[in-house]
Amino acid sequence: MAGKVTFTMIKPDAVESNNIGAILQKINEAGFRILAMKYTKLNSESAGQFYAVHKERPFYGDLVKYMSSGPIVAAILEKDNAVADFRDLIGATDPAKAAPGTIRALFAKSIEANAVHGSDSDENALIEGSFFFSQLERF
Ligand code: IDP
Ligand code: MG
């Protein structure tokens, strides 16, 4: 499945603002198929684990607090060139720098509360997808 799937989360700010439906519509319109989806909540331990790669960055503590502050939607998405195309669809990390029409430009509140996550490589898409979903081979 390398190259064909990516992993996303709709983050607490976007869930709180009732933007799950609008964001999923954007994702579908861009040609992504939802292979698995879960509405759930991270506690601080699991958010810390998910973002462990950012442990040394100054915003890590705040990020863990934010990502465990409310429910999220986790999903595995399928499309050719999924990782790169999804990063294009969501836009830059900082919504002030995200291209017009991207999900972060439309829905993000701040560089931290930036509406959605998108994997940055095929390898991380598998690691992150496995964090929330078992039996990935079925996809
Ligand atoms: P990405 O989500 O665009 O891949 P990363 O650099 O991987 O961005 O950072 C992970 C998450 O950490 C971001 O989506 C955002 O929520 C948060 N973050 C990144 N940079 C900052 C920052 O400078 N201040 C506060 N939060 C940040
Ligand atoms: Mg990242």
XYZ file of C-alpha atoms and ligand atoms in Angstrom:
167
model
C 0.000 0.000 0.000
C 3.024 2.327 -0.014
C 2.312 5.496 -1.969
C -1.420 4.961 -1.938
C -2.394 5.815 1.623
C -1.964 8.583 4.126
C -3.152 9.178 7.649
C -5.080 12.195 8.927
C -6.648 13.535 12.069
C -9.290 16.218 12.299
C -7.923 18.026 15.338
C -9.804 19.210 18.457
C -10.306 22.793 17.217
C -12.015 21.639 14.022
C -14.180 19.081 15.830
C -15.159 21.718 18.414
C -16.125 24.118 15.591
C -18.379 21.506 13.977
C -16.201 21.321 10.863
C -15.921 17.523 10.599
C -18.466 17.367 7.783
C -17.021 20.256 5.778
C -13.486 18.873 6.060
C -14.525 15.349 5.059
C -16.323 16.836 2.048
C -13.108 18.613 0.967
C -11.185 15.372 1.404
C -13.673 13.408 -0.700
C -13.886 16.100 -3.374
C -10.098 15.989 -3.702
C -10.351 12.321 -4.659
C -9.454 10.599 -1.377
C -11.348 7.496 -0.331
C -11.808 6.843 3.391
C -10.474 3.379 4.260
C -10.912 3.605 8.019
C -12.253 6.258 10.355
C -12.601 6.683 14.106
C -14.064 9.405 16.353
C -12.061 9.234 19.566
C -10.111 11.205 22.133
C -6.424 11.055 22.968
C -5.291 11.303 26.566
C -2.044 13.138 27.270
C -0.049 9.919 27.295
C -1.262 8.797 23.870
C -0.946 12.310 22.391
C 2.611 12.431 23.738
C 3.356 9.088 22.135
C 1.860 10.069 18.802
C 3.947 13.263 18.665
C 7.084 11.771 20.279
C 9.074 12.762 17.184
C 8.557 16.407 18.256
C 9.647 15.824 21.880
C 12.575 18.209 21.663
C 10.656 21.043 20.045
C 9.630 23.994 22.241
C 5.917 23.596 21.467
C 5.743 19.870 22.379
C 4.130 20.318 25.827
C 1.476 22.681 24.495
C 0.861 20.454 21.487
C 0.238 17.414 23.696
C -2.124 19.433 25.888
C -3.992 20.748 22.860
C -4.254 17.392 21.081
C -5.707 15.799 24.214
C -8.090 18.703 24.900
C -11.059 17.272 23.018
C -12.243 14.639 20.552
C -10.577 14.072 17.203
C -11.353 12.078 14.068
C -8.582 9.739 12.879
C -8.711 8.307 9.364
C -6.736 6.381 6.777
C -7.151 7.794 3.282
C -6.439 6.240 -0.091
C -5.435 7.946 -3.336
C -2.528 7.734 -5.766
C 0.327 9.878 -4.428
C -1.664 10.143 -1.192
C 0.945 11.677 1.149
C 2.051 14.527 -1.131
C -1.423 15.247 -2.506
C -2.878 15.399 0.998
C -0.161 17.792 2.183
C -1.100 20.017 -0.783
C -4.768 19.809 0.167
C -4.192 20.812 3.814
C -1.650 23.599 3.190
C 1.195 24.953 5.319
C 1.437 24.260 9.059
C 0.836 27.946 9.781
C -2.606 28.837 8.406
C -1.392 32.396 7.767
C 0.973 30.872 5.214
C -1.413 28.227 3.848
C -2.513 28.693 0.238
C -6.073 29.958 -0.298
C -8.624 27.157 -0.479
C -6.524 24.693 1.511
C -8.124 23.051 4.541
C -5.889 24.903 6.977
C -6.507 28.254 5.250
C -10.238 27.621 5.515
C -10.563 26.056 8.969
C -7.418 26.431 11.122
C -7.386 28.757 14.137
C -3.621 29.058 14.658
C -0.280 27.401 13.911
C -1.021 24.975 16.763
C -4.791 24.542 16.374
C -4.460 23.999 12.646
C -7.522 21.829 11.960
C -5.890 18.713 10.505
C -2.888 16.419 10.597
C -1.356 14.874 7.491
C 1.445 12.300 7.396
C 4.748 13.521 5.958
C 5.965 10.242 4.392
C 4.736 6.798 3.330
C 6.622 5.307 6.269
C 4.973 7.631 8.799
C 1.561 7.098 7.217
C 1.878 3.411 8.111
C 3.225 4.080 11.610
C 0.526 6.662 12.351
C -2.276 4.606 10.815
C -1.196 1.618 12.918
C -1.347 3.817 16.019
C -5.140 4.007 15.665
C -6.098 1.009 13.511
C -5.122 -2.653 13.675
C -5.161 -5.144 10.802
C -3.859 -2.567 8.340
C -2.973 -5.347 5.889
C -6.691 -5.618 5.166
C -6.469 -2.227 3.413
P 2.680 19.545 10.198
O 1.457 19.179 11.017
O 2.356 20.592 9.153
O 3.390 18.344 9.624
P 4.797 19.683 12.171
O 6.013 20.534 12.031
O 4.941 18.212 11.963
O 3.686 20.303 11.194
O 4.206 19.975 13.615
C 3.222 19.126 14.177
C 2.142 19.984 14.795
O 2.700 20.745 15.869
C 1.546 21.061 13.873
O 0.547 20.570 13.021
C 0.983 22.038 14.880
O -0.239 21.572 15.455
C 2.069 22.013 15.946
N 3.090 23.046 15.693
C 4.047 23.051 14.722
N 4.820 24.146 14.790
C 4.343 24.865 15.843
C 4.726 26.119 16.440
O 5.674 26.789 16.001
N 3.993 26.522 17.522
C 2.944 25.793 18.034
N 2.562 24.615 17.501
C 3.241 24.158 16.421
Mg 4.242 16.754 10.656
